[in-house]
mmCIF file of C-alpha atoms in Angstrom:
data_model
loop_
_atom_site.group_PDB
_atom_site.id
_atom_site.type_symbol
_atom_site.label_atom_id
_atom_site.label_comp_id
_atom_site.label_asym_id
_atom_site.label_seq_id
_atom_site.Cartn_x
_atom_site.Cartn_y
_atom_site.Cartn_z
ATOM 1 C CA MET A 1 52.527 101.924 72.256
ATOM 2 C CA SER A 2 54.916 101.496 69.550
ATOM 3 C CA THR A 3 57.283 104.376 70.925
ATOM 4 C CA TRP A 4 57.212 102.227 75.025
ATOM 5 C CA ARG A 5 58.043 98.768 72.454
ATOM 6 C CA ARG A 6 60.824 100.167 70.482
ATOM 7 C CA CYS A 7 62.253 101.365 74.169
ATOM 8 C CA ALA A 8 61.872 98.053 75.615
ATOM 9 C CA GLY A 9 63.328 96.458 72.503
ATOM 10 C CA CYS A 10 66.513 98.584 73.066
ATOM 11 C CA GLY A 11 66.802 98.536 76.563
ATOM 12 C CA GLN A 12 66.900 94.413 75.586
ATOM 13 C CA GLU A 13 69.486 94.956 72.944
ATOM 14 C CA LEU A 14 71.491 96.912 75.191
ATOM 15 C CA MET A 15 71.458 94.159 78.107
ATOM 16 C CA LYS A 16 72.237 91.250 75.834
ATOM 17 C CA ASP A 17 75.424 93.465 74.426
ATOM 18 C CA PHE A 18 75.919 94.349 78.145
ATOM 19 C CA LEU A 19 75.933 90.721 79.288
ATOM 20 C CA GLU A 20 77.483 89.400 75.980
ATOM 21 C CA LYS A 21 80.895 91.790 76.911
ATOM 22 C CA ARG A 22 81.134 90.482 80.309
ATOM 23 C CA ASP A 23 81.209 87.228 79.595
ATOM 24 C CA LYS A 24 83.883 87.922 77.165
ATOM 25 C CA GLY A 25 85.669 90.237 80.471
ATOM 26 C CA GLN A 26 85.487 92.961 77.224
ATOM 27 C CA LEU A 27 83.779 95.907 79.379
ATOM 28 C CA LEU A 28 85.924 98.716 80.790
ATOM 29 C CA ILE A 29 85.691 98.150 84.294
ATOM 30 C CA GLN A 30 87.237 94.257 83.027
ATOM 31 C CA ARG A 31 90.293 95.780 81.178
ATOM 32 C CA ASN A 32 91.249 98.020 83.764
ATOM 33 C CA ARG A 33 91.077 95.534 86.578
ATOM 34 C CA ARG A 34 93.319 93.170 84.125
ATOM 35 C CA LEU A 35 95.359 96.089 83.059
ATOM 36 C CA LYS A 36 96.431 96.819 86.651
ATOM 37 C CA GLU A 37 96.258 93.529 87.656
ATOM 38 C CA ASN A 38 99.287 92.867 85.287
ATOM 39 C CA LEU A 39 101.023 95.945 85.841
ATOM 40 C CA LEU A 40 101.067 96.198 89.522
ATOM 41 C CA ARG A 41 101.695 92.488 89.914
ATOM 42 C CA PRO A 42 104.744 92.212 92.568
ATOM 43 C CA MET A 43 108.174 91.075 91.506
ATOM 44 C CA GLN A 44 111.114 90.104 93.089
ATOM 45 C CA LEU A 45 114.515 91.434 92.967
ATOM 46 C CA SER A 46 118.099 89.988 92.116
ATOM 47 C CA VAL A 47 119.763 89.248 95.090
ATOM 48 C CA SER A 48 123.992 90.306 93.903
ATOM 49 C CA GLU A 49 125.877 88.982 96.948
ATOM 50 C CA ASP A 50 129.494 90.392 95.443
ATOM 51 C CA GLY A 51 127.279 93.868 95.377
ATOM 52 C CA TYR A 52 127.689 94.267 91.427
ATOM 53 C CA VAL A 53 125.258 94.097 88.371
ATOM 54 C CA HIS A 54 124.970 90.914 87.058
ATOM 55 C CA ASN A 55 123.426 90.018 82.655
ATOM 56 C CA GLY A 56 119.848 88.575 83.464
ATOM 57 C CA ASP A 57 119.352 90.284 86.818
ATOM 58 C CA LYS A 58 116.021 91.995 87.397
ATOM 59 C CA VAL A 59 116.740 95.567 89.348
ATOM 60 C CA MET A 60 114.317 98.980 89.313
ATOM 61 C CA LEU A 61 115.871 102.228 88.113
ATOM 62 C CA VAL A 62 115.567 104.563 90.961
ATOM 63 C CA ASN A 63 116.091 108.486 91.090
ATOM 64 C CA LEU A 64 117.100 109.523 94.439
ATOM 65 C CA ASP A 65 115.570 112.515 95.836
ATOM 66 C CA HIS A 66 117.242 115.892 95.498
ATOM 67 C CA PRO A 67 115.818 119.251 95.156
ATOM 68 C CA GLU A 68 114.531 121.095 91.965
ATOM 69 C CA THR A 69 116.158 124.389 91.325
ATOM 70 C CA GLU A 70 114.816 125.702 88.139
ATOM 71 C CA ALA A 71 111.187 125.700 89.039
ATOM 72 C CA ASP A 72 109.351 126.384 92.506
ATOM 73 C CA LEU A 73 106.491 122.824 91.881
ATOM 74 C CA PHE A 74 107.969 119.086 91.387
ATOM 75 C CA LEU A 75 107.533 115.334 92.460
ATOM 76 C CA GLY A 76 109.361 115.021 95.157
ATOM 77 C CA GLY A 77 110.919 112.088 96.776
ATOM 78 C CA ASP A 78 112.839 108.827 94.613
ATOM 79 C CA LEU A 79 110.975 107.893 91.494
ATOM 80 C CA SER A 80 111.693 104.869 89.611
ATOM 81 C CA LEU A 81 111.098 103.683 86.296
ATOM 82 C CA CYS A 82 107.753 103.025 85.377
ATOM 83 C CA LEU A 83 106.042 101.420 82.200
ATOM 84 C CA THR A 84 103.048 103.943 81.656
ATOM 85 C CA PRO A 85 100.654 102.578 78.583
ATOM 86 C CA ASP A 86 98.605 105.209 77.107
ATOM 87 C CA GLY A 87 95.633 105.422 78.900
ATOM 88 C CA ILE A 88 92.684 105.267 76.294
ATOM 89 C CA ARG A 89 94.437 102.654 74.140
ATOM 90 C CA ALA A 90 95.425 100.178 76.853
ATOM 91 C CA TYR A 91 91.570 99.733 77.242
ATOM 92 C CA LEU A 92 90.851 98.518 74.052
ATOM 93 C CA THR A 93 93.295 95.416 73.530
ATOM 94 C CA ASP A 94 94.836 93.060 76.105
ATOM 95 C CA GLU A 95 97.968 93.566 74.678
ATOM 96 C CA PHE A 96 100.424 96.941 74.926
ATOM 97 C CA GLU A 97 100.603 99.301 71.710
ATOM 98 C CA VAL A 98 104.070 99.695 71.016
ATOM 99 C CA PRO A 99 106.153 102.018 71.143
ATOM 100 C CA CYS A 100 104.849 102.412 74.566
ATOM 101 C CA GLY A 101 105.548 105.029 77.113
ATOM 102 C CA LEU A 102 107.544 105.637 79.881
ATOM 103 C CA SER A 103 107.528 107.531 82.840
ATOM 104 C CA ALA A 104 108.656 108.417 86.701
ATOM 105 C CA ALA A 105 106.498 106.771 89.776
ATOM 106 C CA PRO A 106 107.393 107.656 93.661
ATOM 107 C CA THR A 107 106.951 104.127 93.897
ATOM 108 C CA LYS A 108 109.591 101.850 95.655
ATOM 109 C CA ILE A 109 107.724 98.405 95.885
ATOM 110 C CA PRO A 110 109.301 96.346 93.159
ATOM 111 C CA MET A 111 106.161 95.855 90.695
ATOM 112 C CA GLY A 112 105.569 94.922 87.249
ATOM 113 C CA ARG A 113 105.957 97.998 85.719
ATOM 114 C CA ASN A 114 109.013 98.788 87.133
ATOM 115 C CA THR A 115 111.085 96.155 87.282
ATOM 116 C CA PHE A 116 114.048 95.764 84.675
ATOM 117 C CA ILE A 117 115.809 92.907 83.502
ATOM 118 C CA ILE A 118 119.924 93.832 82.602
ATOM 119 C CA LEU A 119 120.318 92.163 79.070
ATOM 120 C CA SER A 120 123.588 91.592 77.821
ATOM 121 C CA ALA A 121 124.110 93.152 73.721
ATOM 122 C CA ASP A 122 127.546 90.953 73.358
ATOM 123 C CA ARG A 123 125.418 88.092 73.740
ATOM 124 C CA GLU A 124 127.288 87.883 76.955
ATOM 125 C CA ALA A 125 126.020 84.858 79.400
ATOM 126 C CA PRO A 126 124.170 85.672 82.096
ATOM 127 C CA GLY A 127 125.630 86.041 84.817
ATOM 128 C CA GLN A 128 128.347 87.901 83.844
ATOM 129 C CA VAL A 129 129.050 91.455 85.599
ATOM 130 C CA LEU A 130 128.308 94.205 83.968
ATOM 131 C CA ARG A 131 131.284 96.759 83.508
ATOM 132 C CA TYR A 132 131.762 100.421 83.017
ATOM 133 C CA GLY A 133 131.319 101.531 78.735
ATOM 134 C CA GLN A 134 129.990 97.975 78.142
ATOM 135 C CA SER A 135 126.483 98.096 76.326
ATOM 136 C CA PHE A 136 123.457 96.400 77.847
ATOM 137 C CA ARG A 137 119.346 96.405 77.323
ATOM 138 C CA LEU A 138 116.809 96.839 79.772
ATOM 139 C CA GLY A 139 113.798 95.104 79.238
ATOM 140 C CA ILE A 140 110.202 94.649 80.496
ATOM 141 C CA THR A 141 108.380 91.515 80.206
ATOM 142 C CA ALA A 142 104.858 93.410 79.250
ATOM 143 C CA THR A 143 102.427 90.282 80.454
ATOM 144 C CA ALA A 144 102.743 88.358 83.406
ATOM 145 C CA GLY A 145 102.111 85.213 81.518
ATOM 146 C CA SER A 146 104.573 85.805 78.653
ATOM 147 C CA GLU A 147 108.605 85.944 79.408
ATOM 148 C CA ASP A 148 109.381 86.137 75.618
ATOM 149 C CA LYS A 149 106.900 88.837 75.235
ATOM 150 C CA MET A 150 109.879 91.466 76.227
ATOM 151 C CA LEU A 151 109.679 95.725 75.349
ATOM 152 C CA TYR A 152 112.825 97.344 75.128
ATOM 153 C CA LEU A 153 114.347 100.920 76.865
ATOM 154 C CA SER A 154 114.985 102.515 73.542
ATOM 155 C CA SER A 155 115.446 105.776 72.071
ATOM 156 C CA ASP A 156 116.533 108.159 69.349
ATOM 157 C CA HIS A 157 117.229 111.377 67.908
ATOM 158 C CA ARG A 158 114.295 113.887 68.133
ATOM 159 C CA THR A 159 112.206 115.376 65.340
ATOM 160 C CA LEU A 160 109.579 117.120 64.188
ATOM 161 C CA LEU A 161 107.127 114.433 64.738
ATOM 162 C CA ARG A 162 108.634 112.649 67.772
ATOM 163 C CA SER A 163 109.829 114.165 71.021
ATOM 164 C CA SER A 164 109.273 114.343 74.390
ATOM 165 C CA LYS A 165 105.460 115.059 75.179
ATOM 166 C CA ARG A 166 106.146 118.103 77.938
ATOM 167 C CA SER A 167 109.745 119.073 77.676
ATOM 168 C CA TRP A 168 110.498 118.729 73.455
ATOM 169 C CA LEU A 169 113.669 116.588 74.459
ATOM 170 C CA GLN A 170 114.563 113.326 73.254
ATOM 171 C CA GLU A 171 111.649 110.715 73.735
ATOM 172 C CA VAL A 172 112.097 107.452 75.189
ATOM 173 C CA TYR A 173 110.141 104.398 74.843
ATOM 174 C CA LEU A 174 110.130 100.525 75.210
ATOM 175 C CA THR A 175 109.472 98.692 71.878
ATOM 176 C CA ASP A 176 109.372 94.540 71.139
ATOM 177 C CA GLU A 177 112.206 95.642 67.924
ATOM 178 C CA VAL A 178 115.732 94.786 68.893
ATOM 179 C CA SER A 179 118.244 97.122 67.593
ATOM 180 C CA TYR A 180 121.100 99.277 68.488
ATOM 181 C CA LEU A 181 118.648 101.940 69.393
ATOM 182 C CA ASN A 182 118.303 99.334 72.502
ATOM 183 C CA CYS A 183 121.454 99.811 73.351
ATOM 184 C CA TRP A 184 122.674 102.077 76.800
ATOM 185 C CA GLN A 185 126.109 102.176 78.684
ATOM 186 C CA ALA A 186 126.804 102.997 82.356
ATOM 187 C CA ALA A 187 129.323 105.467 83.455
ATOM 188 C CA PHE A 188 130.943 106.522 86.591
ATOM 189 C CA PRO A 189 129.123 109.715 87.872
ATOM 190 C CA ASP A 190 132.391 111.355 88.762
ATOM 191 C CA PRO A 191 133.977 113.109 85.720
ATOM 192 C CA GLN A 192 137.569 113.226 86.909
ATOM 193 C CA LEU A 193 137.417 109.331 87.779
ATOM 194 C CA ARG A 194 135.080 108.177 84.778
ATOM 195 C CA LEU A 195 137.747 107.246 81.997
ATOM 196 C CA GLU A 196 139.861 105.464 85.262
ATOM 197 C CA TYR A 197 136.587 103.142 86.287
ATOM 198 C CA GLU A 198 135.886 102.143 82.837
ATOM 199 C CA GLY A 199 135.846 98.876 82.753
ATOM 200 C CA PHE A 200 135.380 98.444 86.292
ATOM 201 C CA PRO A 201 132.523 95.895 87.153
ATOM 202 C CA VAL A 202 129.120 98.298 87.896
ATOM 203 C CA PRO A 203 127.933 98.178 91.952
ATOM 204 C CA ALA A 204 124.384 97.781 92.556
ATOM 205 C CA ASN A 205 122.627 100.374 94.569
ATOM 206 C CA ALA A 206 124.846 102.907 93.347
ATOM 207 C CA SER A 207 125.169 106.170 91.890
ATOM 208 C CA VAL A 208 125.986 105.551 87.946
ATOM 209 C CA LEU A 209 124.915 107.456 84.534
ATOM 210 C CA ILE A 210 123.358 105.861 81.923
ATOM 211 C CA SER A 211 123.704 107.311 78.163
ATOM 212 C CA HIS A 212 122.263 105.651 75.366
ATOM 213 C CA CYS A 213 125.032 104.124 73.150
ATOM 214 C CA HIS A 214 123.279 105.737 69.436
ATOM 215 C CA THR A 215 122.836 109.326 70.930
ATOM 216 C CA GLY A 216 125.046 109.960 73.568
ATOM 217 C CA GLN A 217 122.577 111.301 75.558
ATOM 218 C CA GLY A 218 121.468 110.599 79.329
ATOM 219 C CA LEU A 219 118.863 109.231 80.634
ATOM 220 C CA ALA A 220 116.693 111.669 82.511
ATOM 221 C CA VAL A 221 113.772 112.772 84.976
ATOM 222 C CA GLN A 222 112.265 115.886 84.426
ATOM 223 C CA ARG A 223 110.693 116.514 88.082
ATOM 224 C CA HIS A 224 108.867 119.805 87.065
ATOM 225 C CA LEU A 225 106.812 118.171 84.276
ATOM 226 C CA PHE A 226 104.107 116.268 85.102
ATOM 227 C CA LEU A 227 102.103 113.423 83.523
ATOM 228 C CA ARG A 228 98.548 112.271 84.058
ATOM 229 C CA THR A 229 98.467 108.452 83.613
ATOM 230 C CA CYS A 230 96.257 105.905 84.925
ATOM 231 C CA PHE A 231 98.029 105.784 88.149
ATOM 232 C CA GLY A 232 97.968 109.502 89.026
ATOM 233 C CA LYS A 233 100.515 111.847 88.675
ATOM 234 C CA GLU A 234 104.211 111.278 87.369
ATOM 235 C CA ALA A 235 106.946 113.203 86.001
ATOM 236 C CA GLU A 236 108.088 112.596 82.533
ATOM 237 C CA VAL A 237 111.405 110.645 81.538
ATOM 238 C CA ALA A 238 114.042 111.672 78.355
ATOM 239 C CA ALA A 239 117.233 111.360 76.671
ATOM 240 C CA HIS A 240 118.964 114.721 77.707
ATOM 241 C CA THR A 241 122.285 115.246 79.324
ATOM 242 C CA HIS A 242 121.746 117.929 81.635
ATOM 243 C CA LEU A 243 125.281 119.881 82.675
ATOM 244 C CA ASP A 244 125.928 121.982 85.592
ATOM 245 C CA SER A 245 128.005 125.299 85.520
ATOM 246 C CA HIS A 246 131.082 122.954 85.794
ATOM 247 C CA ARG A 247 130.392 120.673 83.101
ATOM 248 C CA VAL A 248 129.005 117.676 85.549
ATOM 249 C CA GLU A 249 125.862 115.792 85.263
ATOM 250 C CA ARG A 250 123.198 117.125 87.678
ATOM 251 C CA PRO A 251 120.861 114.486 89.896
ATOM 252 C CA ARG A 252 118.592 114.749 86.974
ATOM 253 C CA ASN A 253 121.185 111.726 85.385
ATOM 254 C CA HIS A 254 121.768 109.928 88.114
ATOM 255 C CA TRP A 255 120.105 106.354 88.930
ATOM 256 C CA VAL A 256 120.422 103.966 91.012
ATOM 257 C CA LEU A 257 120.175 100.122 89.730
ATOM 258 C CA VAL A 258 118.206 98.740 92.849
ATOM 259 C CA THR A 259 118.776 95.007 94.057
ATOM 260 C CA GLY A 260 116.863 92.591 96.124
ATOM 261 C CA SER A 261 118.075 92.231 99.880
ATOM 262 C CA LEU A 262 119.987 88.892 101.076
ATOM 263 C CA ARG A 263 117.195 88.797 103.701
ATOM 264 C CA THR A 264 113.647 87.195 102.778
ATOM 265 C CA GLY A 265 110.710 89.441 103.179
ATOM 266 C CA SER A 266 113.333 92.204 103.253
ATOM 267 C CA PRO A 267 112.953 95.391 101.464
ATOM 268 C CA PRO A 268 114.865 96.546 98.535
ATOM 269 C CA MET A 269 118.793 97.281 99.334
ATOM 270 C CA LEU A 270 118.066 100.922 98.622
ATOM 271 C CA HIS A 271 115.597 101.375 101.861
ATOM 272 C CA LEU A 272 117.309 99.051 104.153
ATOM 273 C CA PRO A 273 119.843 101.133 107.268
ATOM 274 C CA LYS A 274 123.027 101.445 106.225
ATOM 275 C CA PRO A 275 125.511 99.214 108.638
ATOM 276 C CA PRO A 276 127.248 101.758 111.297
ATOM 277 C CA ALA A 277 131.066 101.299 109.590
ATOM 278 C CA GLU A 278 128.929 103.108 106.763
ATOM 279 C CA ASP A 279 127.403 105.532 108.433
ATOM 280 C CA THR A 280 129.037 109.078 107.945
ATOM 281 C CA CYS A 281 127.175 110.033 111.554
ATOM 282 C CA ALA A 282 129.170 106.954 113.219
ATOM 283 C CA LEU A 283 131.969 107.532 111.557
ATOM 284 C CA GLU A 284 132.491 111.037 112.916
ATOM 285 C CA GLN A 285 131.316 110.280 116.379
ATOM 286 C CA ALA A 286 133.709 106.868 116.249
ATOM 287 C CA ALA A 287 136.757 110.207 115.343
ATOM 288 C CA HIS A 288 135.275 112.323 118.151
ATOM 289 C CA LEU A 289 135.766 109.640 121.033
ATOM 290 C CA GLY A 290 139.113 108.959 119.777
ATOM 291 C CA ALA A 291 140.087 112.318 119.411
ATOM 292 C CA GLN A 292 139.082 112.508 123.170
#
């Protein structure tokens, strides 16, 4: 009889504890729902009317689909740079623990976890055109209700205690501290024309290289190295310049700063069809018809 009473008392205590956590919103399923609602909230990308990237623009950083020659198994498709909190620690508190991780995910929709803000490192006014060789920061809002809570894309030299999880290369992370470790630069992808384009405006929705000012390493996607996140299988992101036999950066280091479309309700500019004048097939057909 006493054993039955003890079991009934334990059940009542567990139910009381459950109801108390439910009322406070501390249940694991409630924290999981708030986390995904925050990171997956829809975002509106900035629209570039002149075709260039500006300070204060909201963009997605996308690594375009390319075959991985060094591995048989890799994550295909266009991959966007995403905020990826630690799976266990993210459920213990409503705020992200810094430093926070990053990954590359096959998502094409702008949302809270993959929409970054271009911030000038030289205290230039918002709206100024971003230029090749100019230092800038990439920030992301950590929560939907607090625009002041900004996390910055950062990196530092790798050490025995700090490196990327899978490749052991230079780690890339998000932090709330503003420092020189947050500064990045955009470079023209063709090395033969890179010096000539120094100081020119950075075009939107075009391939560029993004290198870390402090270490000189380029932002790269490791498509063949997978990370298990609360959103599924994603690819690792690190800071490392991958060069081919001609000393040219590989597609792993190529990024596109994707902006929004001028047409309301349309997808980002990266996924819109090209006009006939810019379509290579259309140009070839026009040249063939002209020759006839």
